[in-house]
């Protein structure tokens, strides 16, 4: 399989392998393989092993990372790599990024304070459609290219307006702003290599050193010289990257500490599926409808379909989604029964996480089995709370989210008192009917877009009269436009990038 983003293939326990071209690389426990974007690969893991294919943002400006590299993963970095994998699943706010900490670990640099890695120096997001995607990739490879937008449009046989629209819709930036960010990312890489400010300005396409300094300070908050002093990697003459990585301990007294895993929070959502979440490290808080539970290391809980759900993860903590299954039909009052899973089950649960969210899985695998087992435990003594009336409303809207009937209209059709129906709805779902319906629509919107549905089709499916209206609501809910989210999913979604990994042999 060929991916558009680099992958760190890390073996936590056991043994795994990656076939790259005609060469098979064996990756033992505590080791990882850095695979650049565009390199064909096939993954496999032996029985009893846990291996993570971790997708990372493109790093087109770093020449040292454009070849396959083998690296030792220090034990203290393991949780942070699991965090990187979890972030790519997209259930928390924001985007995953490699961060200077990981890059310095790969480079063998003793400096690893990820807080010093400026997000503003990362390459900007890529447009997902052509020709804008091709233009963007070309500019990341050669940021000093002097062609203006008109020349680029002519070269690709499209109108200037088409390129402008694709960049704006799919990256959230005008072309000129996107290009400046790409040049700043390239400049940061050269400065980290110890290049002079003047040389860097010319190399990345600024007409003068002063132009680079002005743009760099505006975007990063530092002058190029200040950034170089703070972020310069080992100077020429020190061991090469490949030598350093192949024998990490020979060039540093001790491996660098990983960045601190930040506190996270999910968006409020109405799932159409039941999901089991598990606290792998630290502590977290989950809320479904009006029920809130504090979770600690090892705790797992089932979050039911139909209820408003919010998840908050404390700093240094990790909460992982073990798996989902279609909802059992309408909201159910769930006491959020906590099941404590023993530490001995960690490898099995991490294996289940990877198998459920990537194609690195056994030949025979049921992604809903763990959730089914959990449902059998937690629902044995839990009859549905919802009335048939409420079940009809929620099931209808889950199947047809474009249904425009108000709660008052539903009350008339069901021969119910509006106050009584409203009170039951809030007690069961934790939200008023309009807010619940809006959150359900946005949850379904993300699911459809993640599945590859065109944005226009999603807007129509959800009953929005115009694409602009849908985009405005989506942006308010998730902090990015539907097209920007679609582009992000095409960059990071595992089903597309690791699709041909062979099954594990069990």
Short mmCIF file of C-alpha atoms in Angstrom, two decimals:
data_model
loop_
_atom_site.label_atom_id
_atom_site.label_comp_id
_atom_site.label_asym_id
_atom_site.label_seq_id
_atom_site.Cartn_x
_atom_site.Cartn_y
_atom_site.Cartn_z
CA UNK A 1 0.00 0.00 0.00
CA UNK A 2 1.21 3.53 -0.76
CA UNK A 3 0.15 6.28 1.66
CA UNK A 4 0.30 10.06 1.28
CA UNK A 5 1.55 10.44 4.87
CA UNK A 6 4.55 8.92 6.65
CA UNK A 7 3.99 6.00 9.01
CA UNK A 8 5.81 4.95 12.14
CA UNK A 9 5.30 1.18 12.40
CA UNK A 10 6.01 0.36 16.03
CA UNK A 11 6.04 -3.06 17.69
CA UNK A 12 5.06 -2.83 21.37
CA UNK A 13 5.24 -6.55 22.13
CA UNK A 14 6.22 -9.60 20.11
CA UNK A 15 7.44 -9.36 16.54
CA UNK A 16 6.11 -7.81 13.35
CA UNK A 17 7.31 -7.18 9.83
CA UNK A 18 6.96 -4.64 7.05
CA UNK A 19 7.51 -5.58 3.42
CA UNK A 20 8.85 -2.58 1.51
CA UNK A 21 9.49 -3.32 -2.12
CA UNK A 22 11.32 -6.65 -2.25
CA UNK A 23 12.73 -6.27 1.26
CA UNK A 24 11.09 -7.56 4.44
CA UNK A 25 12.03 -5.62 7.57
CA UNK A 26 11.57 -7.45 10.88
CA UNK A 27 10.49 -5.14 13.69
CA UNK A 28 11.00 -6.61 17.15
CA UNK A 29 9.50 -5.34 20.40
CA UNK A 30 10.74 -1.88 21.31
CA UNK A 31 11.63 -1.04 17.71
CA UNK A 32 9.89 0.99 15.03
CA UNK A 33 10.23 1.58 11.32
CA UNK A 34 9.89 5.06 9.85
CA UNK A 35 8.28 4.79 6.39
CA UNK A 36 8.15 8.00 4.35
CA UNK A 37 5.10 9.07 2.39
CA UNK A 38 4.86 7.47 -1.03
CA UNK A 39 6.72 4.27 -0.09
CA UNK A 40 4.83 1.03 -0.79
CA UNK A 41 4.43 -1.17 2.29
CA UNK A 42 2.63 -4.25 3.62
CA UNK A 43 2.42 -4.95 7.35
CA UNK A 44 2.06 -8.19 9.32
CA UNK A 45 2.29 -9.15 13.00
CA UNK A 46 2.99 -12.51 14.58
CA UNK A 47 0.62 -14.25 16.99
CA UNK A 48 0.53 -12.64 20.41
CA UNK A 49 2.12 -9.44 19.13
CA UNK A 50 0.86 -5.86 19.39
CA UNK A 51 2.03 -3.50 16.64
CA UNK A 52 0.82 0.01 15.81
CA UNK A 53 0.80 1.59 12.35
CA UNK A 54 0.87 5.28 13.33
CA UNK A 55 0.04 7.79 10.62
CA UNK A 56 1.75 11.15 10.96
CA UNK A 57 1.43 14.46 9.10
CA UNK A 58 3.48 14.91 5.93
CA UNK A 59 7.04 16.12 6.56
CA UNK A 60 7.99 16.98 3.00
CA UNK A 61 10.49 19.66 4.04
CA UNK A 62 12.77 17.37 6.06
CA UNK A 63 15.15 15.59 3.70
CA UNK A 64 16.45 13.31 6.45
CA UNK A 65 13.02 11.69 6.81
CA UNK A 66 12.60 10.73 3.17
CA UNK A 67 14.09 7.26 3.54
CA UNK A 68 13.14 4.18 5.53
CA UNK A 69 14.72 4.26 8.97
CA UNK A 70 14.85 1.87 11.91
CA UNK A 71 14.71 3.32 15.40
CA UNK A 72 14.77 2.10 18.99
CA UNK A 73 11.77 3.31 21.00
CA UNK A 74 12.66 4.06 24.64
CA UNK A 75 10.09 2.64 27.10
CA UNK A 76 9.10 6.10 28.31
CA UNK A 77 7.91 6.97 24.78
CA UNK A 78 5.40 4.11 24.51
CA UNK A 79 2.41 5.95 25.98
CA UNK A 80 3.03 8.94 23.77
CA UNK A 81 3.04 6.73 20.66
CA UNK A 82 -0.27 5.18 21.71
CA UNK A 83 -1.53 8.76 22.11
CA UNK A 84 -0.40 9.59 18.56
CA UNK A 85 -2.28 6.57 17.26
CA UNK A 86 -5.42 7.52 19.21
CA UNK A 87 -5.30 11.13 18.00
CA UNK A 88 -5.37 9.95 14.40
CA UNK A 89 -8.73 8.25 15.02
CA UNK A 90 -10.28 11.72 15.19
CA UNK A 91 -12.57 11.36 18.21
CA UNK A 92 -10.98 14.29 20.05
CA UNK A 93 -10.64 17.93 19.03
CA UNK A 94 -7.83 19.05 16.74
CA UNK A 95 -5.39 17.20 14.53
CA UNK A 96 -2.54 14.89 15.30
CA UNK A 97 0.95 16.16 14.56
CA UNK A 98 4.38 14.63 14.80
CA UNK A 99 5.87 17.34 16.97
CA UNK A 100 9.51 18.21 17.45
CA UNK A 101 9.83 15.66 20.23
CA UNK A 102 9.30 12.69 17.92
CA UNK A 103 11.42 14.19 15.16
CA UNK A 104 14.28 14.77 17.55
CA UNK A 105 13.91 11.25 18.90
CA UNK A 106 14.20 9.94 15.33
CA UNK A 107 17.14 12.21 14.68
CA UNK A 108 18.90 11.19 17.87
CA UNK A 109 19.10 14.76 19.14
CA UNK A 110 19.37 15.14 22.91
CA UNK A 111 16.87 18.01 22.78
CA UNK A 112 13.27 16.75 22.89
CA UNK A 113 11.13 19.40 24.56
CA UNK A 114 8.08 19.25 22.31
CA UNK A 115 6.78 22.47 23.79
CA UNK A 116 9.54 24.21 21.80
CA UNK A 117 8.26 22.79 18.52
CA UNK A 118 6.15 25.54 17.01
CA UNK A 119 2.94 24.34 15.32
CA UNK A 120 3.35 27.32 12.98
CA UNK A 121 6.46 25.66 11.49
CA UNK A 122 4.60 22.51 10.42
CA UNK A 123 3.63 22.20 6.73
CA UNK A 124 0.08 23.43 6.02
CA UNK A 125 -2.69 20.90 5.25
CA UNK A 126 -2.86 19.57 1.71
CA UNK A 127 -5.91 20.09 -0.54
CA UNK A 128 -7.51 16.73 -1.24
CA UNK A 129 -8.60 17.22 -4.85
CA UNK A 130 -6.69 17.83 -8.03
CA UNK A 131 -5.24 20.03 -9.37
CA UNK A 132 -4.81 21.90 -6.06
CA UNK A 133 -3.38 18.78 -4.40
CA UNK A 134 -0.72 18.41 -7.09
CA UNK A 135 0.13 22.10 -6.92
CA UNK A 136 0.46 21.90 -3.13
CA UNK A 137 2.70 18.84 -3.18
CA UNK A 138 4.91 20.46 -5.80
CA UNK A 139 5.28 23.62 -3.73
CA UNK A 140 6.15 21.60 -0.61
CA UNK A 141 8.90 19.86 -2.60
CA UNK A 142 10.19 23.10 -4.15
CA UNK A 143 9.00 26.02 -2.00
CA UNK A 144 11.26 28.44 -3.86
CA UNK A 145 9.34 28.01 -7.12
CA UNK A 146 8.60 31.47 -8.46
CA UNK A 147 5.44 30.62 -10.44
CA UNK A 148 2.44 32.72 -9.47
CA UNK A 149 -1.11 31.40 -9.27
CA UNK A 150 -1.89 32.29 -12.89
CA UNK A 151 1.16 30.37 -14.16
CA UNK A 152 0.32 27.36 -12.00
CA UNK A 153 -3.28 27.35 -13.23
CA UNK A 154 -2.10 27.50 -16.84
CA UNK A 155 0.37 24.68 -16.27
CA UNK A 156 -2.42 22.42 -14.93
CA UNK A 157 -5.04 23.51 -17.47
CA UNK A 158 -7.53 24.98 -14.99
CA UNK A 159 -8.81 28.42 -14.15
CA UNK A 160 -7.31 30.60 -11.45
CA UNK A 161 -10.71 30.67 -9.77
CA UNK A 162 -10.79 26.85 -9.55
CA UNK A 163 -7.41 26.74 -7.81
CA UNK A 164 -8.38 29.55 -5.47
CA UNK A 165 -11.65 27.84 -4.56
CA UNK A 166 -10.03 24.43 -3.96
CA UNK A 167 -7.37 25.88 -1.66
CA UNK A 168 -9.91 27.94 0.27
CA UNK A 169 -12.52 25.17 0.62
CA UNK A 170 -10.13 22.31 1.38
CA UNK A 171 -7.45 23.95 3.53
CA UNK A 172 -9.33 26.90 5.02
CA UNK A 173 -6.70 29.27 3.60
CA UNK A 174 -6.31 31.51 0.58
CA UNK A 175 -3.58 30.32 -1.79
CA UNK A 176 -1.20 33.15 -0.85
CA UNK A 177 -1.58 32.39 2.85
CA UNK A 178 -1.09 28.64 2.24
CA UNK A 179 2.07 29.27 0.20
CA UNK A 180 3.55 31.51 2.89
CA UNK A 181 2.95 28.84 5.53
CA UNK A 182 4.61 26.24 3.28
CA UNK A 183 7.62 28.50 2.81
CA UNK A 184 7.87 29.16 6.54
CA UNK A 185 7.78 25.39 7.20
CA UNK A 186 10.58 24.87 4.69
CA UNK A 187 12.55 27.77 6.18
CA UNK A 188 12.22 26.31 9.68
CA UNK A 189 13.67 22.99 8.46
CA UNK A 190 16.64 24.72 6.83
CA UNK A 191 17.25 26.88 9.91
CA UNK A 192 17.15 23.76 12.11
CA UNK A 193 19.86 22.36 9.84
CA UNK A 194 22.03 25.39 10.65
CA UNK A 195 21.58 27.20 7.35
CA UNK A 196 22.02 30.97 7.28
CA UNK A 197 19.01 33.27 7.18
CA UNK A 198 20.07 34.77 3.85
CA UNK A 199 20.58 31.37 2.20
CA UNK A 200 17.26 30.14 3.58
CA UNK A 201 15.35 33.19 2.33
CA UNK A 202 16.60 32.62 -1.21
CA UNK A 203 16.05 28.86 -1.06
CA UNK A 204 12.38 29.05 -0.04
CA UNK A 205 11.39 31.88 -2.38
CA UNK A 206 11.54 35.14 -0.41
CA UNK A 207 12.89 38.07 -2.40
CA UNK A 208 14.98 39.38 0.49
CA UNK A 209 16.16 38.40 3.96
CA UNK A 210 13.97 41.11 5.44
CA UNK A 211 10.89 39.59 3.76
CA UNK A 212 11.58 36.21 5.35
CA UNK A 213 12.24 37.82 8.74
CA UNK A 214 8.96 39.75 8.64
CA UNK A 215 6.86 36.74 7.56
CA UNK A 216 8.64 34.35 9.95
CA UNK A 217 8.21 36.61 12.97
CA UNK A 218 4.57 37.25 12.11
CA UNK A 219 3.78 33.53 11.83
CA UNK A 220 6.10 31.95 14.42
CA UNK A 221 6.63 34.78 16.90
CA UNK A 222 10.42 34.53 16.62
CA UNK A 223 12.98 35.92 14.21
CA UNK A 224 14.67 33.32 11.98
CA UNK A 225 17.90 33.75 13.95
CA UNK A 226 16.14 33.20 17.27
CA UNK A 227 14.42 30.10 15.90
CA UNK A 228 17.71 28.66 14.60
CA UNK A 229 19.39 29.13 17.99
CA UNK A 230 16.55 27.34 19.78
CA UNK A 231 15.95 24.50 17.32
CA UNK A 232 19.23 23.75 15.53
CA UNK A 233 19.87 20.01 15.13
CA UNK A 234 23.35 18.47 15.43
CA UNK A 235 25.84 20.23 13.19
CA UNK A 236 27.53 18.60 10.19
CA UNK A 237 30.35 16.37 11.31
CA UNK A 238 28.36 14.59 14.01
CA UNK A 239 27.20 11.02 13.28
CA UNK A 240 24.67 10.76 10.45
CA UNK A 241 21.00 10.32 11.19
CA UNK A 242 21.02 6.68 10.11
CA UNK A 243 24.07 5.94 12.28
CA UNK A 244 22.50 7.75 15.20
CA UNK A 245 19.20 5.93 14.89
CA UNK A 246 20.78 2.51 14.41
CA UNK A 247 22.65 2.87 17.71
CA UNK A 248 20.82 5.52 19.69
CA UNK A 249 22.52 4.85 23.00
CA UNK A 250 25.98 5.32 21.51
CA UNK A 251 25.42 9.02 20.88
CA UNK A 252 23.36 10.15 23.88
CA UNK A 253 23.75 9.55 27.59
CA UNK A 254 20.05 8.79 27.85
CA UNK A 255 17.07 9.03 25.50
CA UNK A 256 15.03 12.24 25.60
CA UNK A 257 11.82 12.45 27.58
CA UNK A 258 8.60 12.42 25.56
CA UNK A 259 6.27 15.42 25.46
CA UNK A 260 3.53 15.58 28.09
CA UNK A 261 0.22 14.16 26.82
CA UNK A 262 -2.14 17.13 26.96
CA UNK A 263 -5.64 17.23 28.43
CA UNK A 264 -8.28 16.58 25.76
CA UNK A 265 -12.02 16.93 25.32
CA UNK A 266 -14.38 15.49 22.73
CA UNK A 267 -17.15 17.44 21.06
CA UNK A 268 -20.68 16.80 22.31
CA UNK A 269 -22.21 14.23 20.03
CA UNK A 270 -25.17 11.92 19.58
CA UNK A 271 -23.85 8.54 18.47
CA UNK A 272 -25.90 6.15 16.38
CA UNK A 273 -23.79 3.36 17.87
CA UNK A 274 -22.79 2.01 21.27
CA UNK A 275 -19.10 2.44 22.06
CA UNK A 276 -16.87 1.04 24.78
CA UNK A 277 -14.11 3.35 26.01
CA UNK A 278 -11.22 2.33 28.27
CA UNK A 279 -8.82 4.38 30.39
CA UNK A 280 -5.41 3.06 29.39
CA UNK A 281 -3.55 5.62 31.49
CA UNK A 282 -4.51 8.24 34.04
CA UNK A 283 -8.03 9.51 34.63
CA UNK A 284 -10.99 10.74 32.59
CA UNK A 285 -14.61 11.87 32.93
CA UNK A 286 -17.44 10.63 30.71
CA UNK A 287 -20.96 11.98 30.54
CA UNK A 288 -23.95 10.43 28.78
CA UNK A 289 -27.26 12.29 28.99
CA UNK A 290 -27.27 13.62 32.56
CA UNK A 291 -25.12 10.84 34.02
CA UNK A 292 -21.45 11.59 34.74
CA UNK A 293 -18.76 9.15 35.83
CA UNK A 294 -15.14 9.57 36.89
CA UNK A 295 -12.86 6.87 35.49
CA UNK A 296 -9.40 5.81 36.55
CA UNK A 297 -6.68 3.63 35.05
CA UNK A 298 -8.15 0.31 33.90
CA UNK A 299 -11.81 1.39 33.97
CA UNK A 300 -14.05 0.80 30.95
CA UNK A 301 -17.60 1.94 30.31
CA UNK A 302 -20.16 1.62 27.53
CA UNK A 303 -21.47 4.92 26.15
CA UNK A 304 -24.92 4.29 24.68
CA UNK A 305 -26.35 5.31 21.35
CA UNK A 306 -28.88 8.12 21.39
CA UNK A 307 -27.60 10.03 24.42
CA UNK A 308 -25.57 13.24 24.35
CA UNK A 309 -21.98 12.18 25.07
CA UNK A 310 -18.99 14.23 26.20
CA UNK A 311 -15.58 12.88 27.16
CA UNK A 312 -12.87 14.78 29.06
CA UNK A 313 -9.38 13.29 29.42
CA UNK A 314 -7.00 14.67 32.02
CA UNK A 315 -3.42 15.72 31.31
CA UNK A 316 -1.07 12.77 30.99
CA UNK A 317 -4.00 10.40 30.49
CA UNK A 318 -5.22 8.20 27.65
CA UNK A 319 -8.78 7.08 26.97
CA UNK A 320 -9.13 4.70 24.05
CA UNK A 321 -12.21 3.64 22.01
CA UNK A 322 -12.10 -0.15 22.00
CA UNK A 323 -14.90 -0.68 19.50
CA UNK A 324 -18.43 0.13 18.40
CA UNK A 325 -21.58 -1.65 17.31
CA UNK A 326 -24.89 -0.33 15.96
CA UNK A 327 -27.16 1.05 18.67
CA UNK A 328 -29.82 -1.19 20.10
CA UNK A 329 -32.59 1.15 18.98
CA UNK A 330 -33.40 4.42 20.67
CA UNK A 331 -31.87 5.87 23.81
CA UNK A 332 -31.71 3.76 26.94
CA UNK A 333 -31.21 5.11 30.45
CA UNK A 334 -27.81 3.68 31.25
CA UNK A 335 -26.21 3.99 34.68
CA UNK A 336 -22.80 3.95 32.95
CA UNK A 337 -21.72 0.86 34.80
CA UNK A 338 -17.95 0.84 35.21
CA UNK A 339 -16.05 -2.38 34.64
CA UNK A 340 -12.46 -2.47 35.86
CA UNK A 341 -10.22 -4.40 33.46
CA UNK A 342 -7.07 -5.95 34.93
CA UNK A 343 -3.64 -4.84 33.83
CA UNK A 344 -3.02 -8.36 32.48
CA UNK A 345 -5.57 -7.65 29.74
CA UNK A 346 -3.71 -4.62 28.33
CA UNK A 347 -2.06 -6.41 25.42
CA UNK A 348 -5.34 -8.02 24.37
CA UNK A 349 -7.18 -4.70 24.56
CA UNK A 350 -4.50 -2.84 22.62
CA UNK A 351 -4.58 -5.59 20.00
CA UNK A 352 -8.37 -5.17 19.80
CA UNK A 353 -7.97 -1.39 19.38
CA UNK A 354 -5.58 -1.81 16.44
CA UNK A 355 -7.65 -4.60 14.85
CA UNK A 356 -10.88 -2.60 15.08
CA UNK A 357 -9.49 0.61 13.60
CA UNK A 358 -6.94 -0.60 11.03
CA UNK A 359 -6.62 -3.49 8.62
CA UNK A 360 -3.82 -5.04 10.66
CA UNK A 361 -6.05 -7.76 12.08
CA UNK A 362 -6.55 -11.53 12.17
CA UNK A 363 -8.07 -13.18 9.11
CA UNK A 364 -11.21 -13.90 11.13
CA UNK A 365 -12.14 -10.88 13.19
CA UNK A 366 -15.44 -9.60 14.57
CA UNK A 367 -15.07 -5.87 15.36
CA UNK A 368 -18.25 -5.86 17.47
CA UNK A 369 -17.45 -8.84 19.70
CA UNK A 370 -15.92 -6.88 22.56
CA UNK A 371 -18.86 -4.45 22.62
CA UNK A 372 -21.31 -7.36 22.50
CA UNK A 373 -19.61 -8.89 25.54
CA UNK A 374 -19.77 -5.59 27.36
CA UNK A 375 -23.46 -5.19 26.50
CA UNK A 376 -24.19 -8.64 27.90
CA UNK A 377 -22.64 -7.58 31.19
CA UNK A 378 -24.11 -4.10 31.54
CA UNK A 379 -27.61 -4.68 30.17
CA UNK A 380 -28.55 -7.84 32.03
CA UNK A 381 -30.50 -5.83 34.58
CA UNK A 382 -31.24 -2.73 32.52
CA UNK A 383 -34.64 -2.59 30.82
CA UNK A 384 -35.08 0.27 28.36
CA UNK A 385 -36.08 3.53 30.00
CA UNK A 386 -37.55 5.12 26.87
CA UNK A 387 -41.21 4.91 26.01
CA UNK A 388 -42.29 3.57 22.64
CA UNK A 389 -43.07 7.16 21.63
CA UNK A 390 -39.55 8.38 22.34
CA UNK A 391 -38.06 5.35 20.68
CA UNK A 392 -40.08 6.06 17.53
CA UNK A 393 -38.83 9.65 17.42
CA UNK A 394 -35.16 8.81 17.91
CA UNK A 395 -35.15 5.83 15.57
CA UNK A 396 -36.91 7.84 12.85
CA UNK A 397 -34.40 10.68 13.08
CA UNK A 398 -31.43 8.31 13.18
CA UNK A 399 -32.63 6.74 9.93
CA UNK A 400 -33.88 9.99 8.38
CA UNK A 401 -32.05 12.98 9.93
CA UNK A 402 -33.65 15.33 7.38
CA UNK A 403 -37.06 14.88 9.09
CA UNK A 404 -38.19 18.44 9.93
CA UNK A 405 -41.02 17.71 12.37
CA UNK A 406 -40.82 19.72 15.60
CA UNK A 407 -41.41 18.14 18.97
CA UNK A 408 -44.83 19.80 19.05
CA UNK A 409 -45.74 18.10 15.77
CA UNK A 410 -44.51 14.80 17.12
CA UNK A 411 -46.62 15.29 20.25
CA UNK A 412 -49.74 15.84 18.13
CA UNK A 413 -49.06 12.79 15.98
CA UNK A 414 -48.39 10.59 19.01
CA UNK A 415 -51.35 12.03 20.93
CA UNK A 416 -49.04 13.14 23.71
CA UNK A 417 -48.87 16.21 25.91
CA UNK A 418 -46.02 18.42 24.67
CA UNK A 419 -44.74 19.23 28.21
CA UNK A 420 -44.75 15.53 29.11
CA UNK A 421 -42.92 14.53 25.92
CA UNK A 422 -40.41 17.36 26.33
CA UNK A 423 -39.67 16.37 29.92
CA UNK A 424 -39.18 12.71 28.97
CA UNK A 425 -36.92 13.65 26.08
CA UNK A 426 -34.62 15.77 28.24
CA UNK A 427 -34.55 13.19 31.05
CA UNK A 428 -33.56 10.43 28.63
CA UNK A 429 -31.15 12.13 26.23
CA UNK A 430 -29.81 14.95 28.37
CA UNK A 431 -30.75 17.60 25.79
CA UNK A 432 -33.72 19.51 24.46
CA UNK A 433 -35.13 18.14 21.22
CA UNK A 434 -33.71 20.86 18.87
CA UNK A 435 -30.20 20.61 20.35
CA UNK A 436 -30.29 16.80 20.32
CA UNK A 437 -31.40 16.73 16.69
CA UNK A 438 -28.67 19.19 15.71
CA UNK A 439 -25.98 17.14 17.45
CA UNK A 440 -27.30 13.96 15.87
CA UNK A 441 -27.11 15.54 12.42
CA UNK A 442 -23.53 16.69 12.98
CA UNK A 443 -22.51 13.25 14.26
CA UNK A 444 -24.04 11.62 11.18
CA UNK A 445 -22.39 14.28 9.00
CA UNK A 446 -18.95 13.32 10.31
CA UNK A 447 -19.66 9.62 9.85
CA UNK A 448 -20.78 10.14 6.24
CA UNK A 449 -17.83 12.38 5.38
CA UNK A 450 -15.42 9.96 7.05
CA UNK A 451 -16.93 7.26 4.85
CA UNK A 452 -16.12 9.25 1.71
CA UNK A 453 -19.52 10.78 0.90
CA UNK A 454 -19.35 14.09 -1.04
CA UNK A 455 -20.12 17.14 1.08
CA UNK A 456 -23.06 18.16 -1.13
CA UNK A 457 -24.58 14.70 -0.74
CA UNK A 458 -24.20 14.87 3.04
CA UNK A 459 -25.86 18.30 3.21
CA UNK A 460 -28.79 17.02 1.16
CA UNK A 461 -29.04 13.81 3.20
CA UNK A 462 -29.33 15.84 6.40
CA UNK A 463 -32.01 18.12 5.01
CA UNK A 464 -30.08 21.38 4.65
CA UNK A 465 -31.49 23.70 2.00
CA UNK A 466 -28.05 25.01 1.01
CA UNK A 467 -24.45 23.84 1.14
CA UNK A 468 -23.42 27.13 2.76
CA UNK A 469 -25.90 26.63 5.59
CA UNK A 470 -24.62 23.12 6.25
CA UNK A 471 -21.00 24.29 6.12
CA UNK A 472 -21.70 27.06 8.61
CA UNK A 473 -23.31 24.69 11.14
CA UNK A 474 -20.56 22.09 10.67
CA UNK A 475 -17.82 24.70 11.14
CA UNK A 476 -19.46 25.98 14.31
CA UNK A 477 -19.66 22.44 15.69
CA UNK A 478 -16.17 21.20 14.78
CA UNK A 479 -14.01 24.25 14.15
CA UNK A 480 -13.37 23.40 10.50
CA UNK A 481 -15.34 23.32 7.28
CA UNK A 482 -16.74 20.03 5.94
CA UNK A 483 -14.25 20.13 3.05
CA UNK A 484 -11.33 20.74 5.41
CA UNK A 485 -12.47 17.79 7.54
CA UNK A 486 -12.83 15.66 4.42
CA UNK A 487 -9.28 16.54 3.38
CA UNK A 488 -8.01 15.73 6.88
CA UNK A 489 -9.69 12.33 6.84
CA UNK A 490 -8.21 11.51 3.45
CA UNK A 491 -4.80 12.25 4.95
CA UNK A 492 -5.17 10.28 8.15
CA UNK A 493 -7.94 7.67 7.83
CA UNK A 494 -6.45 4.21 8.31
CA UNK A 495 -8.89 2.35 6.08
CA UNK A 496 -7.48 4.20 3.07
CA UNK A 497 -3.80 4.21 3.96
CA UNK A 498 -3.23 0.75 5.48
CA UNK A 499 -5.88 -1.11 3.52
CA UNK A 500 -3.76 -3.94 2.14
CA UNK A 501 -2.04 -5.01 5.33
CA UNK A 502 -2.24 -8.82 5.55
CA UNK A 503 -4.10 -10.34 8.43
CA UNK A 504 -2.23 -11.51 11.47
CA UNK A 505 -1.64 -15.25 11.61
CA UNK A 506 -3.55 -16.80 14.57
#
